[in-house]
mmCIF file of C-alpha atoms and ligand atoms in Angstrom:
data_model
loop_
_atom_site.group_PDB
_atom_site.id
_atom_site.type_symbol
_atom_site.label_atom_id
_atom_site.label_comp_id
_atom_site.label_asym_id
_atom_site.label_seq_id
_atom_site.Cartn_x
_atom_site.Cartn_y
_atom_site.Cartn_z
ATOM 1 C CA UNK A 1 11.145 -28.642 5.894
ATOM 2 C CA UNK A 2 12.751 -28.408 2.136
ATOM 3 C CA UNK A 3 16.338 -28.806 1.820
ATOM 4 C CA UNK A 4 16.473 -24.952 1.388
ATOM 5 C CA UNK A 5 15.615 -24.478 4.784
ATOM 6 C CA UNK A 6 18.001 -27.191 6.300
ATOM 7 C CA UNK A 7 21.021 -24.566 5.568
ATOM 8 C CA UNK A 8 18.784 -22.104 7.254
ATOM 9 C CA UNK A 9 18.339 -24.173 10.408
ATOM 10 C CA UNK A 10 21.872 -25.209 10.302
ATOM 11 C CA UNK A 11 22.748 -21.368 10.512
ATOM 12 C CA UNK A 12 20.433 -21.081 13.483
ATOM 13 C CA UNK A 13 21.884 -24.024 15.508
ATOM 14 C CA UNK A 14 24.249 -21.762 17.228
ATOM 15 C CA UNK A 15 23.674 -18.239 18.568
ATOM 16 C CA UNK A 16 24.119 -15.692 15.625
ATOM 17 C CA UNK A 17 23.738 -12.181 15.377
ATOM 18 C CA UNK A 18 20.480 -11.252 13.493
ATOM 19 C CA UNK A 19 18.659 -8.042 12.251
ATOM 20 C CA UNK A 20 15.207 -8.086 11.655
ATOM 21 C CA UNK A 21 13.609 -5.304 9.652
ATOM 22 C CA UNK A 22 10.200 -4.637 8.120
ATOM 23 C CA UNK A 23 8.801 -1.696 5.860
ATOM 24 C CA UNK A 24 8.530 1.931 6.356
ATOM 25 C CA UNK A 25 5.477 3.111 8.749
ATOM 26 C CA UNK A 26 5.196 -0.138 10.354
ATOM 27 C CA UNK A 27 1.690 -1.100 11.302
ATOM 28 C CA UNK A 28 0.360 -3.815 13.481
ATOM 29 C CA UNK A 29 1.431 -6.887 11.341
ATOM 30 C CA UNK A 30 4.953 -5.259 10.577
ATOM 31 C CA UNK A 31 5.500 -4.714 14.384
ATOM 32 C CA UNK A 32 3.985 -8.044 15.265
ATOM 33 C CA UNK A 33 5.815 -10.252 13.084
ATOM 34 C CA UNK A 34 9.082 -8.330 13.897
ATOM 35 C CA UNK A 35 8.684 -8.441 17.630
ATOM 36 C CA UNK A 36 7.258 -12.228 17.639
ATOM 37 C CA UNK A 37 10.299 -13.305 15.993
ATOM 38 C CA UNK A 38 12.456 -11.299 18.109
ATOM 39 C CA UNK A 39 11.033 -12.636 21.351
ATOM 40 C CA UNK A 40 11.025 -16.009 19.941
ATOM 41 C CA UNK A 41 14.997 -15.986 19.024
ATOM 42 C CA UNK A 42 16.018 -14.282 21.842
ATOM 43 C CA UNK A 43 15.241 -17.387 23.659
ATOM 44 C CA UNK A 44 18.043 -19.366 22.010
ATOM 45 C CA UNK A 45 20.897 -16.496 23.089
ATOM 46 C CA UNK A 46 21.011 -15.172 19.378
ATOM 47 C CA UNK A 47 21.950 -11.493 19.362
ATOM 48 C CA UNK A 48 18.703 -9.924 17.749
ATOM 49 C CA UNK A 49 17.877 -6.332 17.102
ATOM 50 C CA UNK A 50 14.713 -5.087 15.444
ATOM 51 C CA UNK A 51 15.600 -1.929 13.192
ATOM 52 C CA UNK A 52 12.654 -0.243 11.424
ATOM 53 C CA UNK A 53 13.174 2.231 8.105
ATOM 54 C CA UNK A 54 10.907 4.980 9.916
ATOM 55 C CA UNK A 55 8.962 5.815 13.302
ATOM 56 C CA UNK A 56 5.884 3.713 14.339
ATOM 57 C CA UNK A 57 2.690 4.607 15.662
ATOM 58 C CA UNK A 58 2.706 5.398 19.756
ATOM 59 C CA UNK A 59 -0.001 2.975 20.089
ATOM 60 C CA UNK A 60 2.311 -0.031 19.760
ATOM 61 C CA UNK A 61 4.539 1.271 22.801
ATOM 62 C CA UNK A 62 3.075 -1.548 24.812
ATOM 63 C CA UNK A 63 4.361 -4.378 22.587
ATOM 64 C CA UNK A 64 7.086 -6.748 24.334
ATOM 65 C CA UNK A 65 10.285 -5.714 23.132
ATOM 66 C CA UNK A 66 9.623 -2.426 21.778
ATOM 67 C CA UNK A 67 12.121 -0.684 23.761
ATOM 68 C CA UNK A 68 15.001 -2.204 22.212
ATOM 69 C CA UNK A 69 13.865 -1.355 18.561
ATOM 70 C CA UNK A 70 16.315 1.005 16.563
ATOM 71 C CA UNK A 71 14.681 3.260 14.542
ATOM 72 C CA UNK A 72 17.377 3.811 11.589
ATOM 73 C CA UNK A 73 17.187 7.386 10.971
ATOM 74 C CA UNK A 74 18.056 8.309 14.738
ATOM 75 C CA UNK A 75 20.534 5.384 15.161
ATOM 76 C CA UNK A 76 22.156 5.243 11.829
ATOM 77 C CA UNK A 77 25.894 4.798 12.858
ATOM 78 C CA UNK A 78 24.704 1.754 15.549
ATOM 79 C CA UNK A 79 22.247 0.375 13.150
ATOM 80 C CA UNK A 80 24.849 0.271 10.098
ATOM 81 C CA UNK A 81 27.139 -1.384 12.133
ATOM 82 C CA UNK A 82 24.862 -4.008 13.435
ATOM 83 C CA UNK A 83 23.464 -4.891 10.004
ATOM 84 C CA UNK A 84 27.263 -5.169 8.829
ATOM 85 C CA UNK A 85 28.119 -7.432 11.603
ATOM 86 C CA UNK A 86 25.010 -9.695 11.250
ATOM 87 C CA UNK A 87 24.957 -13.054 10.135
ATOM 88 C CA UNK A 88 21.494 -12.986 9.004
ATOM 89 C CA UNK A 89 18.945 -10.294 8.080
ATOM 90 C CA UNK A 90 15.159 -11.158 8.487
ATOM 91 C CA UNK A 91 12.901 -9.251 6.013
ATOM 92 C CA UNK A 92 9.440 -9.267 7.377
ATOM 93 C CA UNK A 93 6.159 -8.148 6.001
ATOM 94 C CA UNK A 94 7.344 -6.563 2.558
ATOM 95 C CA UNK A 95 8.115 -8.074 -0.831
ATOM 96 C CA UNK A 96 10.812 -5.497 -2.393
ATOM 97 C CA UNK A 97 13.743 -3.898 -0.855
ATOM 98 C CA UNK A 98 12.841 -0.363 -1.486
ATOM 99 C CA UNK A 99 10.162 -0.586 1.071
ATOM 100 C CA UNK A 100 13.052 -0.340 3.850
ATOM 101 C CA UNK A 101 14.027 3.099 2.296
ATOM 102 C CA UNK A 102 16.478 4.664 3.830
ATOM 103 C CA UNK A 103 17.654 1.168 5.132
ATOM 104 C CA UNK A 104 17.783 -0.369 1.696
ATOM 105 C CA UNK A 105 21.315 0.815 0.815
ATOM 106 C CA UNK A 106 23.188 -0.510 3.841
ATOM 107 C CA UNK A 107 21.243 -3.739 3.323
ATOM 108 C CA UNK A 108 22.367 -4.061 0.028
ATOM 109 C CA UNK A 109 26.054 -3.090 0.955
ATOM 110 C CA UNK A 110 26.016 -5.611 3.397
ATOM 111 C CA UNK A 111 25.439 -8.577 1.221
ATOM 112 C CA UNK A 112 24.136 -10.821 4.156
ATOM 113 C CA UNK A 113 22.259 -13.913 3.731
ATOM 114 C CA UNK A 114 18.566 -12.823 3.560
ATOM 115 C CA UNK A 115 15.230 -14.439 5.000
ATOM 116 C CA UNK A 116 12.219 -12.969 3.587
ATOM 117 C CA UNK A 117 8.808 -13.709 5.443
ATOM 118 C CA UNK A 118 5.974 -12.324 3.840
ATOM 119 C CA UNK A 119 2.453 -12.363 1.942
ATOM 120 C CA UNK A 120 2.427 -9.709 -0.248
ATOM 121 C CA UNK A 121 2.242 -10.288 -3.860
ATOM 122 C CA UNK A 122 5.182 -10.690 -6.206
ATOM 123 C CA UNK A 123 8.066 -10.441 -4.010
ATOM 124 C CA UNK A 124 11.682 -10.117 -5.142
ATOM 125 C CA UNK A 125 13.911 -13.120 -4.602
ATOM 126 C CA UNK A 126 16.041 -13.567 -1.784
ATOM 127 C CA UNK A 127 18.083 -16.479 -0.295
ATOM 128 C CA UNK A 128 15.374 -18.032 1.677
ATOM 129 C CA UNK A 129 11.715 -17.360 1.309
ATOM 130 C CA UNK A 130 8.972 -18.133 3.539
ATOM 131 C CA UNK A 131 6.190 -16.511 1.403
ATOM 132 C CA UNK A 132 2.693 -17.213 0.934
ATOM 133 C CA UNK A 133 0.032 -14.969 -0.566
ATOM 134 C CA UNK A 134 -2.694 -17.010 1.010
ATOM 135 C CA UNK A 135 -1.310 -16.102 4.582
ATOM 136 C CA UNK A 136 -3.916 -13.614 6.409
ATOM 137 C CA UNK A 137 -0.667 -11.978 7.703
ATOM 138 C CA UNK A 138 3.038 -12.303 7.942
ATOM 139 C CA UNK A 139 2.028 -13.192 11.553
ATOM 140 C CA UNK A 140 0.644 -16.217 10.512
ATOM 141 C CA UNK A 141 3.538 -17.132 8.647
ATOM 142 C CA UNK A 142 5.920 -16.392 11.848
ATOM 143 C CA UNK A 143 3.807 -18.789 13.579
ATOM 144 C CA UNK A 144 3.987 -21.372 10.683
ATOM 145 C CA UNK A 145 8.133 -20.534 10.407
ATOM 146 C CA UNK A 146 8.507 -21.138 13.898
ATOM 147 C CA UNK A 147 6.872 -24.697 13.487
ATOM 148 C CA UNK A 148 9.103 -25.407 10.518
ATOM 149 C CA UNK A 149 12.299 -24.885 12.743
ATOM 150 C CA UNK A 150 10.673 -26.719 15.846
ATOM 151 C CA UNK A 151 7.791 -29.318 15.562
ATOM 152 C CA UNK A 152 6.941 -28.183 19.218
ATOM 153 C CA UNK A 153 8.103 -24.756 19.771
ATOM 154 C CA UNK A 154 8.167 -22.765 22.970
ATOM 155 C CA UNK A 155 5.848 -19.691 22.254
ATOM 156 C CA UNK A 156 5.829 -17.471 24.961
ATOM 157 C CA UNK A 157 2.990 -15.298 26.230
ATOM 158 C CA UNK A 158 4.860 -12.329 25.022
ATOM 159 C CA UNK A 159 5.597 -13.964 21.586
ATOM 160 C CA UNK A 160 1.692 -14.775 21.229
ATOM 161 C CA UNK A 161 0.613 -11.135 21.982
ATOM 162 C CA UNK A 162 2.950 -10.135 19.158
ATOM 163 C CA UNK A 163 1.647 -12.812 16.801
ATOM 164 C CA UNK A 164 -2.016 -12.063 17.699
ATOM 165 C CA UNK A 165 -1.576 -8.402 16.913
ATOM 166 C CA UNK A 166 -0.723 -9.053 13.510
ATOM 167 C CA UNK A 167 -3.329 -11.439 12.755
ATOM 168 C CA UNK A 168 -5.979 -9.006 14.486
ATOM 169 C CA UNK A 169 -4.853 -5.780 12.366
ATOM 170 C CA UNK A 170 -4.154 -7.482 8.987
ATOM 171 C CA UNK A 171 -7.674 -9.270 9.406
ATOM 172 C CA UNK A 172 -9.379 -6.030 10.150
ATOM 173 C CA UNK A 173 -10.498 -7.919 13.426
ATOM 174 C CA UNK A 174 -11.553 -11.142 11.558
ATOM 175 C CA UNK A 175 -13.464 -9.374 9.169
ATOM 176 C CA UNK A 176 -11.670 -8.684 5.502
ATOM 177 C CA UNK A 177 -10.939 -10.749 2.816
ATOM 178 C CA UNK A 178 -7.787 -11.783 4.192
ATOM 179 C CA UNK A 179 -9.314 -13.790 7.222
ATOM 180 C CA UNK A 180 -8.799 -17.259 6.768
ATOM 181 C CA UNK A 181 -9.092 -20.501 8.771
ATOM 182 C CA UNK A 182 -5.469 -20.413 10.120
ATOM 183 C CA UNK A 183 -6.248 -17.215 11.459
ATOM 184 C CA UNK A 184 -8.486 -18.847 14.079
ATOM 185 C CA UNK A 185 -6.564 -21.812 14.469
ATOM 186 C CA UNK A 186 -3.468 -20.155 15.490
ATOM 187 C CA UNK A 187 -5.387 -17.645 17.859
ATOM 188 C CA UNK A 188 -6.799 -20.652 19.442
ATOM 189 C CA UNK A 189 -3.432 -22.151 19.874
ATOM 190 C CA UNK A 190 -2.260 -18.710 21.215
ATOM 191 C CA UNK A 191 -4.888 -18.764 23.989
ATOM 192 C CA UNK A 192 -3.481 -22.062 25.238
ATOM 193 C CA UNK A 193 0.096 -20.057 25.622
ATOM 194 C CA UNK A 194 -1.939 -17.421 28.156
ATOM 195 C CA UNK A 195 -2.730 -14.873 25.321
ATOM 196 C CA UNK A 196 -5.323 -12.169 27.086
ATOM 197 C CA UNK A 197 -7.290 -11.094 23.992
ATOM 198 C CA UNK A 198 -8.988 -8.174 26.300
ATOM 199 C CA UNK A 199 -5.646 -6.668 27.281
ATOM 200 C CA UNK A 200 -4.960 -6.494 23.377
ATOM 201 C CA UNK A 201 -8.054 -4.921 22.477
ATOM 202 C CA UNK A 202 -7.346 -2.338 25.365
ATOM 203 C CA UNK A 203 -4.106 -1.341 23.980
ATOM 204 C CA UNK A 204 -4.895 -1.366 20.274
ATOM 205 C CA UNK A 205 -8.502 0.075 20.011
ATOM 206 C CA UNK A 206 -9.302 1.578 23.195
ATOM 207 C CA UNK A 207 -6.061 3.861 23.641
ATOM 208 C CA UNK A 208 -7.096 6.538 21.337
ATOM 209 C CA UNK A 209 -6.819 10.369 21.632
ATOM 210 C CA UNK A 210 -9.725 12.897 21.495
ATOM 211 C CA UNK A 211 -8.186 14.619 18.602
ATOM 212 C CA UNK A 212 -7.635 11.760 16.641
ATOM 213 C CA UNK A 213 -11.461 10.781 17.040
ATOM 214 C CA UNK A 214 -12.472 14.372 15.872
ATOM 215 C CA UNK A 215 -10.236 14.043 13.117
ATOM 216 C CA UNK A 216 -12.238 10.932 12.132
ATOM 217 C CA UNK A 217 -15.534 12.542 12.677
ATOM 218 C CA UNK A 218 -14.375 15.690 10.043
ATOM 219 C CA UNK A 219 -12.834 13.378 7.532
ATOM 220 C CA UNK A 220 -16.121 11.592 7.300
ATOM 221 C CA UNK A 221 -18.306 14.654 7.326
ATOM 222 C CA UNK A 222 -16.338 16.969 5.364
ATOM 223 C CA UNK A 223 -13.805 15.218 3.292
ATOM 224 C CA UNK A 224 -15.622 12.139 1.956
ATOM 225 C CA UNK A 225 -16.589 12.493 -1.639
ATOM 226 C CA UNK A 226 -18.767 9.314 -2.648
ATOM 227 C CA UNK A 227 -19.823 8.352 -6.281
ATOM 228 C CA UNK A 228 -22.324 5.749 -5.863
ATOM 229 C CA UNK A 229 -22.632 5.397 -9.794
ATOM 230 C CA UNK A 230 -19.056 4.427 -10.266
ATOM 231 C CA UNK A 231 -19.134 2.277 -6.725
ATOM 232 C CA UNK A 232 -16.121 4.550 -5.636
ATOM 233 C CA UNK A 233 -15.361 6.906 -2.537
ATOM 234 C CA UNK A 234 -12.501 9.130 -1.904
ATOM 235 C CA UNK A 235 -11.252 10.523 1.658
ATOM 236 C CA UNK A 236 -8.730 13.384 1.497
ATOM 237 C CA UNK A 237 -6.026 14.097 4.385
ATOM 238 C CA UNK A 238 -4.246 17.336 3.539
ATOM 239 C CA UNK A 239 -1.597 19.156 5.227
ATOM 240 C CA UNK A 240 -3.859 21.424 7.039
ATOM 241 C CA UNK A 241 -5.498 18.276 8.658
ATOM 242 C CA UNK A 242 -2.241 17.065 9.667
ATOM 243 C CA UNK A 243 -1.627 20.240 11.486
ATOM 244 C CA UNK A 244 -4.933 20.931 12.953
ATOM 245 C CA UNK A 245 -5.425 17.669 14.415
ATOM 246 C CA UNK A 246 -1.667 16.951 15.307
ATOM 247 C CA UNK A 247 -1.651 13.844 13.229
ATOM 248 C CA UNK A 248 0.933 11.290 14.372
ATOM 249 C CA UNK A 249 2.566 8.390 12.460
ATOM 250 C CA UNK A 250 -0.480 5.649 12.190
ATOM 251 C CA UNK A 251 -3.334 8.257 12.866
ATOM 252 C CA UNK A 252 -5.040 7.726 9.778
ATOM 253 C CA UNK A 253 -4.591 3.568 9.805
ATOM 254 C CA UNK A 254 -7.859 2.326 9.240
ATOM 255 C CA UNK A 255 -9.710 5.379 7.800
ATOM 256 C CA UNK A 256 -9.941 4.261 4.301
ATOM 257 C CA UNK A 257 -11.910 1.405 5.403
ATOM 258 C CA UNK A 258 -15.035 3.255 6.578
ATOM 259 C CA UNK A 259 -16.328 4.147 2.887
ATOM 260 C CA UNK A 260 -16.796 0.399 2.310
ATOM 261 C CA UNK A 261 -19.316 0.215 4.744
ATOM 262 C CA UNK A 262 -21.767 2.022 2.259
ATOM 263 C CA UNK A 263 -23.456 -0.727 0.402
ATOM 264 C CA UNK A 264 -22.921 0.829 -3.201
ATOM 265 C CA UNK A 265 -19.375 1.402 -2.674
ATOM 266 C CA UNK A 266 -16.864 -1.192 -3.678
ATOM 267 C CA UNK A 267 -13.842 0.521 -3.809
ATOM 268 C CA UNK A 268 -12.402 3.206 -1.239
ATOM 269 C CA UNK A 269 -9.338 5.589 -1.785
ATOM 270 C CA UNK A 270 -7.620 7.338 0.924
ATOM 271 C CA UNK A 271 -5.355 10.296 -0.483
ATOM 272 C CA UNK A 272 -2.960 11.798 1.926
ATOM 273 C CA UNK A 273 -1.046 14.714 1.354
ATOM 274 C CA UNK A 274 2.371 14.594 2.480
ATOM 275 C CA UNK A 275 5.444 16.986 2.569
ATOM 276 C CA UNK A 276 6.624 16.252 -1.130
ATOM 277 C CA UNK A 277 4.344 13.381 -2.055
ATOM 278 C CA UNK A 278 0.736 12.294 -2.276
ATOM 279 C CA UNK A 279 0.319 8.856 -0.888
ATOM 280 C CA UNK A 280 -2.738 6.686 -1.612
ATOM 281 C CA UNK A 281 -4.328 3.747 -0.128
ATOM 282 C CA UNK A 282 -6.867 1.532 -1.840
ATOM 283 C CA UNK A 283 -9.248 -0.939 -0.424
ATOM 284 C CA UNK A 284 -11.437 -3.007 -2.378
ATOM 285 C CA UNK A 285 -14.710 -5.567 -1.978
ATOM 286 C CA UNK A 286 -14.603 -9.174 -3.690
ATOM 287 C CA UNK A 287 -12.918 -9.476 -6.633
ATOM 288 C CA UNK A 288 -12.052 -5.904 -7.155
ATOM 289 C CA UNK A 289 -8.273 -6.096 -7.443
ATOM 290 C CA UNK A 290 -6.586 -2.665 -6.273
ATOM 291 C CA UNK A 291 -3.247 -4.395 -6.215
ATOM 292 C CA UNK A 292 -3.377 -4.270 -10.240
ATOM 293 C CA UNK A 293 -4.553 -0.671 -9.902
ATOM 294 C CA UNK A 294 -2.134 0.665 -7.687
ATOM 295 C CA UNK A 295 0.763 -1.239 -9.448
ATOM 296 C CA UNK A 296 -0.173 -0.044 -13.084
ATOM 297 C CA UNK A 297 -0.852 3.382 -12.215
ATOM 298 C CA UNK A 298 0.533 4.637 -8.937
ATOM 299 C CA UNK A 299 3.858 2.835 -8.415
ATOM 300 C CA UNK A 300 2.389 0.427 -5.674
ATOM 301 C CA UNK A 301 0.989 -2.558 -5.212
ATOM 302 C CA UNK A 302 0.215 -5.020 -2.160
ATOM 303 C CA UNK A 303 -2.682 -7.269 -1.905
ATOM 304 C CA UNK A 304 -5.803 -7.656 -4.173
ATOM 305 C CA UNK A 305 -8.131 -6.102 -1.730
ATOM 306 C CA UNK A 306 -5.527 -3.568 0.132
ATOM 307 C CA UNK A 307 -2.709 -1.912 -1.898
ATOM 308 C CA UNK A 308 -0.890 1.286 -1.395
ATOM 309 C CA UNK A 309 0.652 3.735 -4.106
ATOM 310 C CA UNK A 310 1.730 7.273 -4.396
ATOM 311 C CA UNK A 311 1.920 10.428 -6.862
ATOM 312 C CA UNK A 312 3.561 13.821 -7.249
ATOM 313 C CA UNK A 313 -0.046 15.303 -8.203
ATOM 314 C CA UNK A 314 -2.202 16.929 -5.362
ATOM 315 C CA UNK A 315 -5.527 15.178 -4.164
ATOM 316 C CA UNK A 316 -8.033 17.156 -6.541
ATOM 317 C CA UNK A 317 -6.025 16.001 -9.627
ATOM 318 C CA UNK A 318 -5.930 12.319 -8.419
ATOM 319 C CA UNK A 319 -9.711 12.450 -7.511
ATOM 320 C CA UNK A 320 -10.012 13.364 -11.145
ATOM 321 C CA UNK A 321 -7.752 10.846 -12.631
ATOM 322 C CA UNK A 322 -8.931 8.153 -10.565
ATOM 323 C CA UNK A 323 -12.373 8.603 -11.593
ATOM 324 C CA UNK A 324 -11.536 8.827 -15.122
ATOM 325 C CA UNK A 325 -9.902 5.615 -14.901
ATOM 326 C CA UNK A 326 -12.899 3.715 -13.430
ATOM 327 C CA UNK A 327 -15.177 5.399 -15.858
ATOM 328 C CA UNK A 328 -12.900 4.061 -18.698
ATOM 329 C CA UNK A 329 -12.914 0.599 -17.050
ATOM 330 C CA UNK A 330 -16.517 0.858 -16.676
ATOM 331 C CA UNK A 331 -17.150 1.473 -20.680
ATOM 332 C CA UNK A 332 -14.496 -1.265 -21.525
ATOM 333 C CA UNK A 333 -16.698 -3.761 -19.513
ATOM 334 C CA UNK A 334 -19.826 -2.992 -20.539
HETATM 335 MN MN1 MN B 401 0.921 -7.994 6.517
#
């Protein structure tokens, strides 16, 4: 352990009050890493709360510790008080403090020591950083962090379930470019802690609804634009879809990956119209860097093969704009 982490270990050597937080619209890795660290730390009588900046999808409701989570906008007074009397704030699965808006303000005001555990590119600087872009998920880093604290840590079955959830979802079921050797090594160890893979599969991938499945069907049949000549495909989700299919938090998760199953398609873009803004998700194959693309043009970023962004323009305009950018890029590289 580096000298840097010795001071953190010291801080954790007696029970303290801890806030764990993660990015807006938490995904499997955000939920998994937060609840894994929560379940691990409470074993040592720390007072720990997971506080998330926005709602999370219902399909995470089975996760151990989920009932104790505070959703910031619904519990602002309690959350503000908790954060201000915390001894440590753990920021998981995001690289810049604006990703926890509207919680960012109180975290800045509170001026507490911050531990960042994350695998996104180009993170801001914090007191303690446990950061590695080669990690398949923040859950991989939680597993490694726990081993930094204790060479032979006690990882319960509940903690194992949470770590597995993040590894499974961020690697796209061990299939995308983030998948690494550690993913398999860690899961092998988690199996020895009592992890039941079939149980997690039922919770995550076999608990959908009819309307969500029909939404997927409609999106692929009617809302998909394919430009094989440019290697790019778009799926649009507009406000009408949200109403027709009663879309809930997380219901478009994974949709952006489908177009990449087409042989000629190397970049997939999901364009989602929200109340005041249009959200973009990018996925790519191989060496194509959508992190740079999202950063340069759409105030976003993330990973090389998976990034997000936003715009004030409507979906039609964005398809035109992105198509132009790709065409220009293609000409330049000729
Ligand atoms: Mn992640």
